[in-house]
Tab-separated table of C-alpha atoms in Angstrom:
chain	number	residue	atom	x	y	z
A	1	MET	CA	-150.770	76.479	-16.597
A	2	ASN	CA	-151.237	78.778	-13.695
A	3	ARG	CA	-147.853	79.917	-12.499
A	4	ARG	CA	-147.154	82.115	-9.561
A	5	PRO	CA	-144.280	84.514	-9.402
A	6	VAL	CA	-141.045	83.187	-7.908
A	7	GLY	CA	-140.920	85.672	-4.966
A	8	SER	CA	-144.525	85.287	-3.620
A	9	PRO	CA	-145.257	82.870	-0.752
A	10	SER	CA	-147.805	80.123	-1.193
A	11	ARG	CA	-150.960	79.766	0.898
A	12	ALA	CA	-149.491	76.849	2.833
A	13	ARG	CA	-146.426	78.897	3.710
A	14	ARG	CA	-148.600	81.775	4.925
A	15	ALA	CA	-150.743	79.390	6.973
A	16	ARG	CA	-147.641	77.893	8.613
A	17	ALA	CA	-146.383	81.367	9.442
A	18	ALA	CA	-149.743	82.310	10.968
A	19	VAL	CA	-149.824	79.112	13.083
A	20	ALA	CA	-146.246	79.745	14.246
A	21	ALA	CA	-147.137	83.310	15.221
A	22	LEU	CA	-150.188	82.041	17.120
A	23	ILE	CA	-148.083	79.468	19.015
A	24	VAL	CA	-145.522	82.126	19.942
A	25	ALA	CA	-148.311	84.404	21.174
A	26	LEU	CA	-149.885	81.632	23.275
A	27	VAL	CA	-146.555	80.607	24.827
A	28	SER	CA	-145.785	84.236	25.633
A	29	ALA	CA	-149.186	84.712	27.234
A	30	ALA	CA	-148.828	81.522	29.280
A	31	ALA	CA	-145.360	82.511	30.447
A	32	SER	CA	-146.478	85.964	31.551
A	33	ALA	CA	-149.675	84.785	33.320
A	34	PRO	CA	-148.005	84.119	36.712
A	35	VAL	CA	-146.352	87.536	36.618
A	36	ALA	CA	-149.671	89.190	35.810
A	37	ALA	CA	-151.415	87.292	38.597
A	38	GLN	CA	-148.827	88.462	41.115
A	39	ALA	CA	-149.162	92.028	39.955
A	40	VAL	CA	-152.948	91.981	40.395
A	41	ASN	CA	-152.821	90.730	44.008
A	42	PRO	CA	-149.999	92.583	45.709
A	43	VAL	CA	-149.604	92.011	49.447
A	44	ALA	CA	-148.597	95.327	50.901
A	45	PRO	CA	-148.980	95.344	54.670
A	46	SER	CA	-150.468	98.691	55.494
A	47	ASP	CA	-150.810	98.211	59.245
A	48	PRO	CA	-148.172	96.112	61.055
A	49	ALA	CA	-150.490	95.521	64.036
A	50	LEU	CA	-153.244	94.243	61.724
A	51	GLU	CA	-150.764	91.985	59.909
A	52	ALA	CA	-149.589	90.563	63.249
A	53	ARG	CA	-153.206	89.784	64.188
A	54	VAL	CA	-153.796	88.186	60.759
A	55	LYS	CA	-150.664	86.040	61.166
A	56	ALA	CA	-151.621	85.003	64.714
A	57	LEU	CA	-155.166	84.081	63.709
A	58	GLY	CA	-153.928	82.420	60.516
A	59	SER	CA	-151.734	80.125	62.617
A	60	GLU	CA	-154.895	78.847	64.335
A	61	LEU	CA	-156.687	78.051	61.059
A	62	ARG	CA	-155.999	74.987	58.892
A	63	CYS	CA	-155.385	75.337	55.167
A	64	LEU	CA	-158.266	73.520	53.483
A	65	VAL	CA	-156.046	72.314	50.627
A	66	CYS	CA	-152.773	71.479	52.407
A	67	GLN	CA	-154.472	70.115	55.568
A	68	ASN	CA	-151.184	69.845	57.451
A	69	GLN	CA	-150.288	73.509	57.285
A	70	THR	CA	-151.790	76.547	58.848
A	71	VAL	CA	-153.298	79.299	56.735
A	72	ALA	CA	-150.392	81.514	57.813
A	73	ASP	CA	-147.755	79.029	56.563
A	74	SER	CA	-149.408	77.883	53.339
A	75	ASP	CA	-148.830	79.428	49.915
A	76	ALA	CA	-151.886	77.777	48.342
A	77	PRO	CA	-154.356	80.124	46.623
A	78	VAL	CA	-157.114	79.047	49.022
A	79	ALA	CA	-154.916	79.975	51.991
A	80	GLN	CA	-154.205	83.363	50.411
A	81	ASP	CA	-157.949	83.904	50.011
A	82	LEU	CA	-158.571	82.898	53.639
A	83	ARG	CA	-155.842	85.286	54.837
A	84	ALA	CA	-157.428	88.063	52.784
A	85	GLN	CA	-160.828	87.229	54.310
A	86	VAL	CA	-159.351	87.259	57.829
A	87	ARG	CA	-157.583	90.559	57.100
A	88	ALA	CA	-160.794	92.138	55.758
A	89	GLN	CA	-162.861	91.031	58.749
A	90	LEU	CA	-160.277	92.155	61.287
A	91	ALA	CA	-159.943	95.495	59.469
A	92	ALA	CA	-163.734	95.828	59.655
A	93	GLY	CA	-163.471	95.656	63.443
A	94	LYS	CA	-164.454	92.060	64.137
A	95	SER	CA	-162.751	90.210	66.975
A	96	GLU	CA	-160.658	87.047	66.554
A	97	ALA	CA	-163.465	85.000	68.095
A	98	GLU	CA	-165.987	86.399	65.604
A	99	VAL	CA	-163.670	85.604	62.685
A	100	LYS	CA	-163.173	82.041	63.965
A	101	GLN	CA	-166.933	81.685	64.371
A	102	TYR	CA	-167.454	82.867	60.784
A	103	MET	CA	-164.851	80.400	59.482
A	104	THR	CA	-166.311	77.451	61.399
A	105	GLU	CA	-169.831	78.292	60.230
A	106	ARG	CA	-168.596	78.376	56.665
A	107	PHE	CA	-166.090	75.460	56.656
A	108	GLY	CA	-166.868	73.441	59.798
A	109	ASP	CA	-164.650	72.595	62.765
A	110	PHE	CA	-162.077	71.130	60.384
A	111	VAL	CA	-160.805	74.631	59.582
A	112	LEU	CA	-159.650	75.056	63.182
A	113	TYR	CA	-156.172	73.683	63.819
A	114	LYS	CA	-157.291	72.762	67.353
A	115	PRO	CA	-160.951	71.733	67.041
A	116	PRO	CA	-163.101	71.940	70.191
A	117	PHE	CA	-163.968	68.759	72.085
A	118	LYS	CA	-167.626	68.032	71.372
A	119	ALA	CA	-169.781	65.169	70.095
A	120	SER	CA	-168.941	65.717	66.423
A	121	THR	CA	-165.175	65.813	67.071
A	122	VAL	CA	-164.859	62.895	69.515
A	123	ALA	CA	-163.359	60.716	66.779
A	124	LEU	CA	-160.651	63.322	66.162
A	125	TRP	CA	-159.676	63.431	69.818
A	126	ALA	CA	-160.234	59.812	70.907
A	127	GLY	CA	-159.425	58.003	67.644
A	128	PRO	CA	-155.639	57.831	68.057
A	129	PHE	CA	-155.972	56.532	71.638
A	130	VAL	CA	-158.526	53.880	70.631
A	131	VAL	CA	-156.265	52.673	67.818
A	132	LEU	CA	-153.309	52.575	70.225
A	133	LEU	CA	-155.310	50.512	72.739
A	134	VAL	CA	-156.483	48.032	70.095
A	135	VAL	CA	-152.956	47.563	68.737
A	136	GLY	CA	-151.615	47.163	72.281
A	137	ALA	CA	-154.260	44.523	73.106
A	138	LEU	CA	-153.482	42.571	69.931
A	139	LEU	CA	-149.758	42.732	70.643
A	140	TRP	CA	-150.292	41.615	74.256
A	141	ARG	CA	-152.435	38.689	73.086
A	142	ARG	CA	-149.777	37.592	70.604
A	143	ILE	CA	-146.989	37.789	73.203
A	144	VAL	CA	-149.002	35.785	75.755
A	145	ARG	CA	-149.817	33.098	73.182
A	146	ALA	CA	-146.198	32.851	72.061
A	147	SER	CA	-144.884	32.567	75.627
A	148	THR	CA	-147.313	29.778	76.623
A	149	GLY	CA	-146.614	27.759	73.487
A	150	ALA	CA	-150.232	27.759	72.425
A	151	GLY	CA	-150.481	28.630	68.791
A	152	ALA	CA	-147.049	27.211	67.916
A	153	GLY	CA	-148.643	24.578	65.727
A	154	ALA	CA	-150.893	23.044	68.379
A	155	ALA	CA	-154.593	22.652	67.797
A	156	ASP	CA	-157.075	23.842	70.434
A	157	GLY	CA	-154.342	24.616	72.967
A	158	GLU	CA	-153.057	21.033	73.253
A	159	ALA	CA	-149.334	20.366	73.079
A	160	ALA	CA	-148.173	18.763	69.838
A	161	THR	CA	-147.114	15.116	70.358
A	162	LEU	CA	-145.580	12.610	67.967
A	163	SER	CA	-146.690	9.049	67.630
A	164	GLU	CA	-144.122	6.267	68.086
A	165	ALA	CA	-144.068	5.671	64.300
A	166	ASP	CA	-143.300	9.364	63.669
A	167	ARG	CA	-140.511	9.289	66.256
A	168	SER	CA	-138.865	6.244	64.733
A	169	ARG	CA	-139.098	7.779	61.243
A	170	ALA	CA	-137.505	11.027	62.533
A	171	ARG	CA	-134.669	9.006	64.171
A	172	ALA	CA	-134.052	7.159	60.913
A	173	LEU	CA	-133.936	10.417	58.918
A	174	LEU	CA	-131.507	11.974	61.406
A	175	ALA	CA	-129.303	8.869	61.384
A	176	ALA	CA	-129.218	8.897	57.557
A	177	ALA	CA	-128.340	12.596	57.526
A	178	ASN	CA	-125.546	12.040	60.075
A	179	ALA	CA	-124.213	9.098	58.070
A	180	ASP	CA	-124.156	11.167	54.867
A	181	ARG	CA	-122.390	13.963	56.653
A	182	ALA	CA	-119.856	11.617	58.234
A	183	GLY	CA	-119.296	9.871	54.916
A	184	GLY	CA	-118.645	13.151	53.109
A	185	GLU	CA	-115.923	14.211	55.588
A	186	ARG	CA	-113.682	11.183	55.022
A	187	PRO	CA	-110.626	11.737	52.798
């Protein structure tokens, strides 16, 4: 028989130790990744006037990921990249209008928090009012129909009438219900 010495680890034990060491290394690397990413991209405002211009222009641009936040207010990586792009262009001497023009050429009018009124943005500007008008018209129509009695079970706008047989049957049902009720109240 092939016997191994009592103090030496087996292959399986060594493999388990290697896998455990690998898992610990991967978890450590994953935990330190956000710290490393922050260290690579430090935001150190060098010029307060430039940073004020970046913030002002960033408040006029929409974050492409968040969509309801400005680039200045968003913490998304895309917004950070857009702020860096705005900062670089303003530092290079471009005006705010030139930076906006660059952004709209690259991303469309959607990137502007207040898009201009033109043929391609009519739906953005007029859409809410059109929806409001349609809902108002439908509501008005429903109120008018309810107040005139049309649509309360009548067909083609005629008032609902009962035949004499239906009336006598309804009287009989009401009389029976009243009799049951009166009979149940007696001691």
